[in-house]
Amino acid sequence: GAVVSQHPSWVICKSGTSVKIECRSLDFQATTMFWYRQFPKQSLMLMATSNEGSKATYEQGVEKDKFLINHASLTLSTLTVTSAHPEDSSFYICSASGGRAYNEQFFGPGTRLTVL
Amino acid sequence: AQKVTQAQTEISVVEKEDVTLDCVYETRDTTYYLFWYKQPPSGELVFLIRRNSFDEQNEISGRYSWNFQKSTSSFNFTITASQVVDSAVYFCALSAPGNNNDMRFGAGTRLTVKP
């Protein structure tokens, strides 16, 4: 299967700072990338969908100015949590589809964010 | 709208027991895909199976089997002779090309297999 990586795997930051999470498709061109958030003992909730070269589409209730998504290339999407607060602490997972994986999503290993 | 329901929040079994995890879905799309994922404590999702809406054939893979029934909109997952290593949270999910392949997850079922 296709491989998707995320970096960093975990991050701890102070309240008020911004954190950037990278999602890369390693062996295929990802025309679409998805960002999910998972709070402890809960399911994955889709935050936004981004198509390469265009603005991301955010799910209802997700603040686009707080969660900045950039999908500038076919292999890289970034999620920036701006002015992070403790309630943003969560597990963030990206997935990618495209190319030979056009109708399937391949998931990254996730990034655990802790905001102090 | 798409929706996935996993009514079982937690299941606990003793090793070697068989266990079935239920999944019921809702969609208006005629073409869709159903998935099962395993999420161990590490958090990384482990892909188990993908089934398209036109293929109702049941599948068996080792100790795992899946029963897809469109008539009841269900896609149940059975683990035979469970093992301690099967302990994890299992998610059922649904996606549809007509919905930008957005994937909707069920709430998950936490399976604990005791020795």
Tab-separated table of N, CA, C and O in Angstrom, chain B:
chain	number	residue	atom	x	y	z
B	1	ALA	N	-26.561	12.440	3.494
B	1	ALA	CA	-25.639	12.421	4.631
B	1	ALA	C	-25.156	11.002	4.868
B	1	ALA	O	-25.868	10.036	4.600
B	2	GLN	N	-23.953	10.919	5.342
B	2	GLN	CA	-23.375	9.619	5.635
B	2	GLN	C	-23.221	9.460	7.140
B	2	GLN	O	-22.837	10.388	7.838
B	3	LYS	N	-23.495	8.259	7.598
B	3	LYS	CA	-23.394	8.006	9.031
B	3	LYS	C	-22.999	6.568	9.270
B	3	LYS	O	-23.445	5.663	8.556
B	4	VAL	N	-22.154	6.368	10.259
B	4	VAL	CA	-21.735	5.026	10.641
B	4	VAL	C	-22.003	4.853	12.133
B	4	VAL	O	-21.594	5.691	12.938
B	5	THR	N	-22.665	3.773	12.473
B	5	THR	CA	-23.007	3.521	13.873
B	5	THR	C	-22.366	2.232	14.357
B	5	THR	O	-22.548	1.168	13.761
B	6	GLN	N	-21.605	2.367	15.405
B	6	GLN	CA	-21.052	1.205	16.098
B	6	GLN	C	-21.637	1.237	17.497
B	6	GLN	O	-21.187	1.987	18.349
B	7	ALA	N	-22.658	0.449	17.686
B	7	ALA	CA	-23.424	0.540	18.930
B	7	ALA	C	-22.659	0.014	20.136
B	7	ALA	O	-22.919	0.410	21.273
B	8	GLN	N	-21.711	-0.874	19.889
B	8	GLN	CA	-20.959	-1.467	20.997
B	8	GLN	C	-19.788	-0.552	21.357
B	8	GLN	O	-18.853	-0.417	20.577
B	9	THR	N	-19.843	0.031	22.517
B	9	THR	CA	-18.762	0.919	22.938
B	9	THR	C	-17.549	0.115	23.401
B	9	THR	O	-16.426	0.414	23.026
B	10	GLU	N	-17.811	-0.885	24.231
B	10	GLU	CA	-16.725	-1.708	24.743
B	10	GLU	C	-17.171	-3.159	24.783
B	10	GLU	O	-18.323	-3.463	25.099
B	11	ILE	N	-16.240	-4.024	24.454
B	11	ILE	CA	-16.484	-5.464	24.541
B	11	ILE	C	-15.295	-6.087	25.241
B	11	ILE	O	-14.146	-5.751	24.934
B	12	SER	N	-15.586	-7.000	26.141
B	12	SER	CA	-14.514	-7.716	26.821
B	12	SER	C	-14.767	-9.208	26.671
B	12	SER	O	-15.876	-9.681	26.932
B	13	VAL	N	-13.758	-9.919	26.211
B	13	VAL	CA	-13.873	-11.363	26.043
B	13	VAL	C	-12.641	-12.025	26.631
B	13	VAL	O	-11.625	-11.366	26.905
B	14	VAL	N	-12.747	-13.324	26.780
B	14	VAL	CA	-11.609	-14.105	27.239
B	14	VAL	C	-10.947	-14.716	26.017
B	14	VAL	O	-11.614	-15.079	25.035
B	15	GLU	N	-9.655	-14.823	26.072
B	15	GLU	CA	-8.891	-15.371	24.953
B	15	GLU	C	-9.529	-16.649	24.429
B	15	GLU	O	-10.041	-17.476	25.192
B	16	LYS	N	-9.503	-16.781	23.101
B	16	LYS	CA	-10.020	-17.917	22.356
B	16	LYS	C	-11.519	-17.827	22.095
B	16	LYS	O	-12.052	-18.656	21.334
B	17	GLU	N	-12.168	-16.855	22.692
B	17	GLU	CA	-13.577	-16.663	22.366
B	17	GLU	C	-13.705	-15.982	21.009
B	17	GLU	O	-12.806	-15.262	20.577
B	18	ASP	N	-14.826	-16.221	20.342
B	18	ASP	CA	-15.128	-15.493	19.117
B	18	ASP	C	-15.855	-14.205	19.495
B	18	ASP	O	-16.606	-14.164	20.475
B	19	VAL	N	-15.640	-13.164	18.713
B	19	VAL	CA	-16.306	-11.899	19.012
B	19	VAL	C	-16.695	-11.220	17.709
B	19	VAL	O	-15.945	-11.249	16.725
B	20	THR	N	-17.887	-10.625	17.697
B	20	THR	CA	-18.374	-9.917	16.518
B	20	THR	C	-18.584	-8.455	16.844
B	20	THR	O	-19.259	-8.122	17.830
B	21	LEU	N	-18.015	-7.612	16.016
B	21	LEU	CA	-18.166	-6.167	16.164
B	21	LEU	C	-19.166	-5.687	15.106
B	21	LEU	O	-18.995	-5.974	13.919
B	22	ASP	N	-20.169	-4.974	15.566
B	22	ASP	CA	-21.233	-4.569	14.670
B	22	ASP	C	-20.982	-3.199	14.049
B	22	ASP	O	-20.394	-2.319	14.672
B	23	CYS	N	-21.467	-3.042	12.822
B	23	CYS	CA	-21.359	-1.761	12.133
B	23	CYS	C	-22.588	-1.601	11.243
B	23	CYS	O	-22.878	-2.473	10.412
B	24	VAL	N	-23.284	-0.491	11.416
B	24	VAL	CA	-24.436	-0.176	10.596
B	24	VAL	C	-24.180	1.179	9.954
B	24	VAL	O	-23.695	2.093	10.612
B	25	TYR	N	-24.500	1.317	8.688
B	25	TYR	CA	-24.187	2.552	8.005
B	25	TYR	C	-25.412	3.133	7.299
B	25	TYR	O	-26.399	2.425	7.056
B	26	GLU	N	-25.318	4.419	6.994
B	26	GLU	CA	-26.349	5.107	6.235
B	26	GLU	C	-25.689	5.930	5.147
B	26	GLU	O	-24.722	6.655	5.407
B	27	THR	N	-26.200	5.824	3.937
B	27	THR	CA	-25.711	6.651	2.842
B	27	THR	C	-26.751	6.694	1.741
B	27	THR	O	-27.509	5.736	1.568
B	28	ARG	N	-26.753	7.773	0.998
B	28	ARG	CA	-27.647	7.889	-0.153
B	28	ARG	C	-26.908	7.536	-1.447
B	28	ARG	O	-27.524	7.421	-2.503
B	29	ASP	N	-25.603	7.398	-1.346
B	29	ASP	CA	-24.815	7.062	-2.523
B	29	ASP	C	-25.011	5.602	-2.894
B	29	ASP	O	-25.138	4.740	-2.026
B	30	THR	N	-25.017	5.335	-4.191
B	30	THR	CA	-25.126	3.947	-4.630
B	30	THR	C	-23.749	3.296	-4.729
B	30	THR	O	-23.628	2.078	-4.656
B	31	THR	N	-22.748	4.128	-4.893
B	31	THR	CA	-21.369	3.627	-4.899
B	31	THR	C	-20.676	4.143	-3.649
B	31	THR	O	-20.596	5.350	-3.434
B	32	TYR	N	-20.207	3.229	-2.846
B	32	TYR	CA	-19.541	3.627	-1.612
B	32	TYR	C	-18.592	2.512	-1.189
B	32	TYR	O	-18.592	1.414	-1.756
B	33	TYR	N	-17.767	2.854	-0.221
B	33	TYR	CA	-16.774	1.903	0.279
B	33	TYR	C	-16.881	1.814	1.794
B	33	TYR	O	-17.086	2.813	2.475
B	34	LEU	N	-16.728	0.632	2.279
B	34	LEU	CA	-16.754	0.389	3.717
B	34	LEU	C	-15.390	-0.126	4.163
B	34	LEU	O	-14.740	-0.889	3.441
B	35	PHE	N	-14.993	0.293	5.337
B	35	PHE	CA	-13.665	-0.050	5.844
B	35	PHE	C	-13.758	-0.488	7.305
B	35	PHE	O	-14.664	-0.110	8.039
B	36	TRP	N	-12.762	-1.279	7.691
B	36	TRP	CA	-12.502	-1.526	9.098
B	36	TRP	C	-11.037	-1.198	9.361
B	36	TRP	O	-10.156	-1.578	8.565
B	37	TYR	N	-10.818	-0.495	10.480
B	37	TYR	CA	-9.468	-0.166	10.912
B	37	TYR	C	-9.302	-0.611	12.363
B	37	TYR	O	-10.236	-0.571	13.152
B	38	LYS	N	-8.077	-0.957	12.681
B	38	LYS	CA	-7.707	-1.282	14.056
B	38	LYS	C	-6.808	-0.164	14.566
B	38	LYS	O	-5.898	0.287	13.850
B	39	GLN	N	-7.052	0.309	15.772
B	39	GLN	CA	-6.206	1.339	16.350
B	39	GLN	C	-5.665	0.839	17.687
B	39	GLN	O	-6.341	0.859	18.706
B	40	PRO	N	-4.422	0.377	17.685
B	40	PRO	CA	-3.797	-0.064	18.940
B	40	PRO	C	-3.443	1.158	19.788
B	40	PRO	O	-3.606	2.288	19.343
B	41	PRO	N	-2.966	0.929	21.007
B	41	PRO	CA	-2.630	2.055	21.892
B	41	PRO	C	-1.651	3.064	21.279
B	41	PRO	O	-1.661	4.229	21.661
B	42	SER	N	-0.838	2.643	20.349
B	42	SER	CA	0.109	3.565	19.718
B	42	SER	C	-0.605	4.662	18.937
B	42	SER	O	-0.039	5.733	18.683
B	43	GLY	N	-1.832	4.389	18.529
B	43	GLY	CA	-2.616	5.399	17.831
B	43	GLY	C	-2.660	5.256	16.322
B	43	GLY	O	-3.569	5.780	15.681
B	44	GLU	N	-1.688	4.574	15.757
B	44	GLU	CA	-1.656	4.479	14.304
B	44	GLU	C	-2.767	3.566	13.806
B	44	GLU	O	-2.951	2.467	14.309
B	45	LEU	N	-3.497	4.015	12.823
B	45	LEU	CA	-4.574	3.213	12.257
B	45	LEU	C	-3.998	2.082	11.410
B	45	LEU	O	-3.121	2.304	10.572
B	46	VAL	N	-4.513	0.897	11.627
B	46	VAL	CA	-4.094	-0.260	10.850
B	46	VAL	C	-5.257	-0.669	9.961
B	46	VAL	O	-6.333	-1.006	10.442
B	47	PHE	N	-5.044	-0.607	8.666
B	47	PHE	CA	-6.077	-0.965	7.699
B	47	PHE	C	-6.331	-2.464	7.769
B	47	PHE	O	-5.409	-3.272	7.753
B	48	LEU	N	-7.624	-2.837	7.816
B	48	LEU	CA	-7.979	-4.252	7.851
B	48	LEU	C	-8.655	-4.698	6.567
B	48	LEU	O	-8.305	-5.734	6.008
B	49	ILE	N	-9.640	-3.919	6.111
B	49	ILE	CA	-10.369	-4.333	4.930
B	49	ILE	C	-11.072	-3.146	4.289
B	49	ILE	O	-11.422	-2.181	4.969
B	50	ARG	N	-11.270	-3.246	2.997
B	50	ARG	CA	-12.065	-2.296	2.238
B	50	ARG	C	-13.017	-3.104	1.366
B	50	ARG	O	-12.607	-4.075	0.738
B	51	ARG	N	-14.259	-2.693	1.348
B	51	ARG	CA	-15.262	-3.418	0.575
B	51	ARG	C	-16.088	-2.398	-0.210
B	51	ARG	O	-16.549	-1.423	0.372
B	52	ASN	N	-16.289	-2.598	-1.502
B	52	ASN	CA	-17.128	-1.671	-2.245
B	52	ASN	C	-18.577	-2.139	-2.227
B	52	ASN	O	-18.873	-3.307	-1.983
B	53	SER	N	-19.455	-1.214	-2.522
B	53	SER	CA	-20.889	-1.459	-2.368
B	53	SER	C	-21.446	-2.497	-3.323
B	53	SER	O	-22.552	-2.999	-3.129
B	54	PHE	N	-20.700	-2.832	-4.351
B	54	PHE	CA	-21.199	-3.799	-5.319
B	54	PHE	C	-20.719	-5.213	-5.039
B	54	PHE	O	-21.068	-6.139	-5.770
B	55	ASP	N	-19.943	-5.355	-4.020
B	55	ASP	CA	-19.389	-6.663	-3.707
B	55	ASP	C	-19.865	-7.114	-2.338
B	55	ASP	O	-19.277	-6.751	-1.324
B	56	GLU	N	-20.902	-7.917	-2.321
B	56	GLU	CA	-21.447	-8.365	-1.045
B	56	GLU	C	-20.863	-9.691	-0.594
B	56	GLU	O	-21.298	-10.261	0.398
B	57	GLN	N	-19.908	-10.172	-1.298
B	57	GLN	CA	-19.308	-11.443	-0.923
B	57	GLN	C	-18.596	-11.304	0.412
B	57	GLN	O	-17.832	-10.372	0.638
B	58	ASN	N	-18.872	-12.232	1.294
B	58	ASN	CA	-18.188	-12.203	2.579
B	58	ASN	C	-16.723	-12.563	2.398
B	58	ASN	O	-16.349	-13.257	1.452
B	59	GLU	N	-15.916	-12.090	3.311
B	59	GLU	CA	-14.484	-12.319	3.177
B	59	GLU	C	-13.915	-12.871	4.465
B	59	GLU	O	-14.343	-12.507	5.562
B	60	ILE	N	-12.955	-13.752	4.293
B	60	ILE	CA	-12.260	-14.331	5.438
B	60	ILE	C	-10.762	-14.130	5.227
B	60	ILE	O	-10.238	-14.380	4.138
B	61	SER	N	-10.113	-13.676	6.281
B	61	SER	CA	-8.667	-13.524	6.228
B	61	SER	C	-8.103	-14.013	7.553
B	61	SER	O	-8.115	-13.308	8.556
B	62	GLY	N	-7.652	-15.230	7.545
B	62	GLY	CA	-7.138	-15.816	8.782
B	62	GLY	C	-8.231	-15.916	9.826
B	62	GLY	O	-9.276	-16.533	9.593
B	63	ARG	N	-8.016	-15.280	10.977
B	63	ARG	CA	-9.014	-15.332	12.045
B	63	ARG	C	-10.094	-14.258	11.872
B	63	ARG	O	-11.028	-14.188	12.662
B	64	TYR	N	-9.917	-13.413	10.877
B	64	TYR	CA	-10.860	-12.311	10.657
B	64	TYR	C	-11.862	-12.674	9.565
B	64	TYR	O	-11.489	-13.281	8.548
B	65	SER	N	-13.093	-12.262	9.751
B	65	SER	CA	-14.087	-12.415	8.688
B	65	SER	C	-15.048	-11.240	8.738
B	65	SER	O	-15.252	-10.623	9.794
B	66	TRP	N	-15.610	-10.947	7.568
B	66	TRP	CA	-16.498	-9.802	7.469
B	66	TRP	C	-17.787	-10.229	6.773
B	66	TRP	O	-17.759	-10.987	5.787
B	67	ASN	N	-18.906	-9.730	7.272
B	67	ASN	CA	-20.223	-10.047	6.733
B	67	ASN	C	-20.874	-8.743	6.286
B	67	ASN	O	-21.274	-7.923	7.109
B	68	PHE	N	-20.975	-8.568	4.969
B	68	PHE	CA	-21.549	-7.353	4.392
B	68	PHE	C	-22.954	-7.675	3.907
B	68	PHE	O	-23.131	-8.543	3.048
B	69	GLN	N	-23.948	-6.987	4.445
B	69	GLN	CA	-25.328	-7.197	4.024
B	69	GLN	C	-25.964	-5.854	3.700
B	69	GLN	O	-26.297	-5.081	4.600
B	70	LYS	N	-26.160	-5.608	2.417
B	70	LYS	CA	-26.764	-4.344	2.001
B	70	LYS	C	-28.202	-4.231	2.454
B	70	LYS	O	-28.694	-3.141	2.732
B	71	SER	N	-28.881	-5.353	2.545
B	71	SER	CA	-30.301	-5.322	2.924
B	71	SER	C	-30.508	-4.734	4.313
B	71	SER	O	-31.554	-4.132	4.594
B	72	THR	N	-29.524	-4.918	5.167
B	72	THR	CA	-29.623	-4.378	6.530
B	72	THR	C	-28.607	-3.266	6.772
B	72	THR	O	-28.440	-2.792	7.893
B	73	SER	N	-27.899	-2.863	5.699
B	73	SER	CA	-26.875	-1.809	5.802
B	73	SER	C	-25.900	-2.105	6.926
B	73	SER	O	-25.602	-1.256	7.776
B	74	SER	N	-25.420	-3.324	6.920
B	74	SER	CA	-24.493	-3.704	7.980
B	74	SER	C	-23.212	-4.288	7.408
B	74	SER	O	-23.200	-4.879	6.311
B	75	PHE	N	-22.153	-4.102	8.148
B	75	PHE	CA	-20.829	-4.612	7.737
B	75	PHE	C	-20.121	-5.054	9.006
B	75	PHE	O	-19.278	-4.363	9.552
B	76	ASN	N	-20.479	-6.249	9.457
B	76	ASN	CA	-19.984	-6.738	10.740
B	76	ASN	C	-18.660	-7.472	10.611
B	76	ASN	O	-18.367	-8.084	9.579
B	77	PHE	N	-17.905	-7.429	11.669
B	77	PHE	CA	-16.539	-7.953	11.697
B	77	PHE	C	-16.431	-8.980	12.819
B	77	PHE	O	-16.766	-8.680	13.964
B	78	THR	N	-15.978	-10.167	12.481
B	78	THR	CA	-15.847	-11.239	13.475
B	78	THR	C	-14.394	-11.663	13.607
B	78	THR	O	-13.712	-11.891	12.610
B	79	ILE	N	-13.952	-11.748	14.839
B	79	ILE	CA	-12.632	-12.297	15.142
B	79	ILE	C	-12.854	-13.661	15.773
B	79	ILE	O	-13.538	-13.784	16.796
B	80	THR	N	-12.283	-14.652	15.166
B	80	THR	CA	-12.399	-16.025	15.667
B	80	THR	C	-11.199	-16.350	16.544
B	80	THR	O	-10.080	-15.945	16.239
B	81	ALA	N	-11.461	-17.055	17.627
B	81	ALA	CA	-10.382	-17.458	18.538
B	81	ALA	C	-9.520	-16.254	18.912
B	81	ALA	O	-8.321	-16.191	18.609
B	82	SER	N	-10.138	-15.288	19.547
B	82	SER	CA	-9.466	-14.029	19.844
B	82	SER	C	-8.187	-14.233	20.661
B	82	SER	O	-8.042	-15.217	21.407
B	83	GLN	N	-7.283	-13.275	20.477
B	83	GLN	CA	-6.011	-13.300	21.185
B	83	GLN	C	-5.813	-11.967	21.899
B	83	GLN	O	-6.405	-10.948	21.516
B	84	VAL	N	-4.949	-11.960	22.882
B	84	VAL	CA	-4.679	-10.736	23.644
B	84	VAL	C	-4.225	-9.606	22.719
B	84	VAL	O	-4.576	-8.444	22.911
B	85	VAL	N	-3.479	-9.960	21.691
B	85	VAL	CA	-2.973	-8.934	20.748
B	85	VAL	C	-4.079	-8.289	19.931
B	85	VAL	O	-3.853	-7.285	19.254
B	86	ASP	N	-5.260	-8.871	19.984
B	86	ASP	CA	-6.397	-8.263	19.276
B	86	ASP	C	-6.973	-7.080	20.048
B	86	ASP	O	-7.814	-6.342	19.522
B	87	SER	N	-6.562	-6.898	21.271
B	87	SER	CA	-7.069	-5.796	22.088
B	87	SER	C	-6.714	-4.464	21.427
B	87	SER	O	-5.542	-4.175	21.166
B	88	ALA	N	-7.719	-3.681	21.140
B	88	ALA	CA	-7.531	-2.406	20.448
B	88	ALA	C	-8.904	-1.755	20.293
B	88	ALA	O	-9.923	-2.320	20.697
B	89	VAL	N	-8.903	-0.576	19.696
B	89	VAL	CA	-10.164	0.053	19.303
B	89	VAL	C	-10.346	-0.206	17.809
B	89	VAL	O	-9.414	-0.035	17.026
B	90	TYR	N	-11.508	-0.639	17.442
B	90	TYR	CA	-11.804	-0.955	16.051
B	90	TYR	C	-12.825	0.046	15.514
B	90	TYR	O	-13.869	0.277	16.126
B	91	PHE	N	-12.487	0.600	14.352
B	91	PHE	CA	-13.363	1.580	13.725
B	91	PHE	C	-13.893	1.050	12.402
B	91	PHE	O	-13.148	0.501	11.590
B	92	CYS	N	-15.173	1.266	12.200
B	92	CYS	CA	-15.807	1.044	10.918
B	92	CYS	C	-15.938	2.408	10.249
B	92	CYS	O	-16.177	3.415	10.931
B	93	ALA	N	-15.757	2.467	8.939
B	93	ALA	CA	-15.804	3.759	8.253
B	93	ALA	C	-16.436	3.611	6.877
B	93	ALA	O	-16.456	2.516	6.298
B	94	LEU	N	-16.911	4.728	6.372
B	94	LEU	CA	-17.626	4.767	5.091
B	94	LEU	C	-17.120	5.942	4.272
B	94	LEU	O	-16.935	7.037	4.802
B	95	SER	N	-16.904	5.723	2.992
B	95	SER	CA	-16.559	6.837	2.111
B	95	SER	C	-17.279	6.642	0.785
B	95	SER	O	-17.667	5.534	0.438
B	96	ALA	N	-17.464	7.743	0.069
B	96	ALA	CA	-18.148	7.678	-1.215
B	96	ALA	C	-17.487	8.637	-2.187
B	96	ALA	O	-17.240	9.782	-1.846
B	97	PRO	N	-17.205	8.183	-3.406
B	97	PRO	CA	-16.604	9.069	-4.403
B	97	PRO	C	-17.453	10.299	-4.661
B	97	PRO	O	-16.939	11.374	-4.936
B	98	GLY	N	-18.752	10.124	-4.559
B	98	GLY	CA	-19.649	11.250	-4.791
B	98	GLY	C	-19.603	12.275	-3.690
B	98	GLY	O	-20.165	13.361	-3.809
B	99	ASN	N	-18.912	11.956	-2.616
B	99	ASN	CA	-18.804	12.866	-1.483
B	99	ASN	C	-17.341	13.229	-1.264
B	99	ASN	O	-16.884	13.359	-0.123
B	100	ASN	N	-16.608	13.360	-2.382
B	100	ASN	CA	-15.193	13.728	-2.322
B	100	ASN	C	-14.375	12.712	-1.538
B	100	ASN	O	-13.320	13.034	-1.016
B	101	ASN	N	-14.880	11.493	-1.470
B	101	ASN	CA	-14.174	10.450	-0.723
B	101	ASN	C	-13.981	10.799	0.746
B	101	ASN	O	-13.098	10.241	1.401
B	102	ASP	N	-14.786	11.734	1.275
B	102	ASP	CA	-14.725	12.014	2.706
B	102	ASP	C	-15.004	10.727	3.456
B	102	ASP	O	-15.923	9.990	3.116
B	103	MET	N	-14.230	10.458	4.467
B	103	MET	CA	-14.414	9.233	5.231
B	103	MET	C	-15.080	9.570	6.552
B	103	MET	O	-14.614	10.429	7.294
B	104	ARG	N	-16.168	8.876	6.826
B	104	ARG	CA	-16.878	9.063	8.094
B	104	ARG	C	-16.674	7.829	8.953
B	104	ARG	O	-16.909	6.704	8.497
B	105	PHE	N	-16.251	8.068	10.148
B	105	PHE	CA	-15.948	6.977	11.061
B	105	PHE	C	-17.071	6.749	12.056
B	105	PHE	O	-17.759	7.701	12.473
B	106	GLY	N	-17.223	5.494	12.455
B	106	GLY	CA	-18.085	5.205	13.580
B	106	GLY	C	-17.387	5.601	14.866
B	106	GLY	O	-16.227	6.014	14.859
B	107	ALA	N	-18.087	5.471	15.963
B	107	ALA	CA	-17.539	5.885	17.259
B	107	ALA	C	-16.448	4.951	17.761
B	107	ALA	O	-15.688	5.310	18.654
B	108	GLY	N	-16.376	3.784	17.168
B	108	GLY	CA	-15.344	2.835	17.583
B	108	GLY	C	-15.832	1.875	18.650
B	108	GLY	O	-16.708	2.199	19.458
B	109	THR	N	-15.263	0.687	18.647
B	109	THR	CA	-15.534	-0.326	19.676
B	109	THR	C	-14.213	-0.718	20.302
B	109	THR	O	-13.288	-1.138	19.604
B	110	ARG	N	-14.132	-0.561	21.609
B	110	ARG	CA	-12.907	-0.942	22.324
B	110	ARG	C	-13.010	-2.404	22.719
B	110	ARG	O	-13.883	-2.786	23.508
B	111	LEU	N	-12.142	-3.204	22.149
B	111	LEU	CA	-12.120	-4.640	22.433
B	111	LEU	C	-10.988	-4.953	23.396
B	111	LEU	O	-9.826	-4.594	23.155
B	112	THR	N	-11.335	-5.626	24.456
B	112	THR	CA	-10.327	-6.103	25.412
B	112	THR	C	-10.397	-7.613	25.447
B	112	THR	O	-11.461	-8.192	25.708
B	113	VAL	N	-9.287	-8.234	25.161
B	113	VAL	CA	-9.194	-9.689	25.210
B	113	VAL	C	-8.326	-10.053	26.405
B	113	VAL	O	-7.147	-9.710	26.471
B	114	LYS	N	-8.934	-10.759	27.340
B	114	LYS	CA	-8.232	-11.111	28.569
B	114	LYS	C	-7.627	-12.501	28.453
B	114	LYS	O	-8.232	-13.389	27.846
B	115	PRO	N	-6.449	-12.687	29.027
B	115	PRO	CA	-5.811	-14.011	28.940
B	115	PRO	C	-6.536	-15.037	29.793
B	115	PRO	O	-7.316	-14.694	30.683
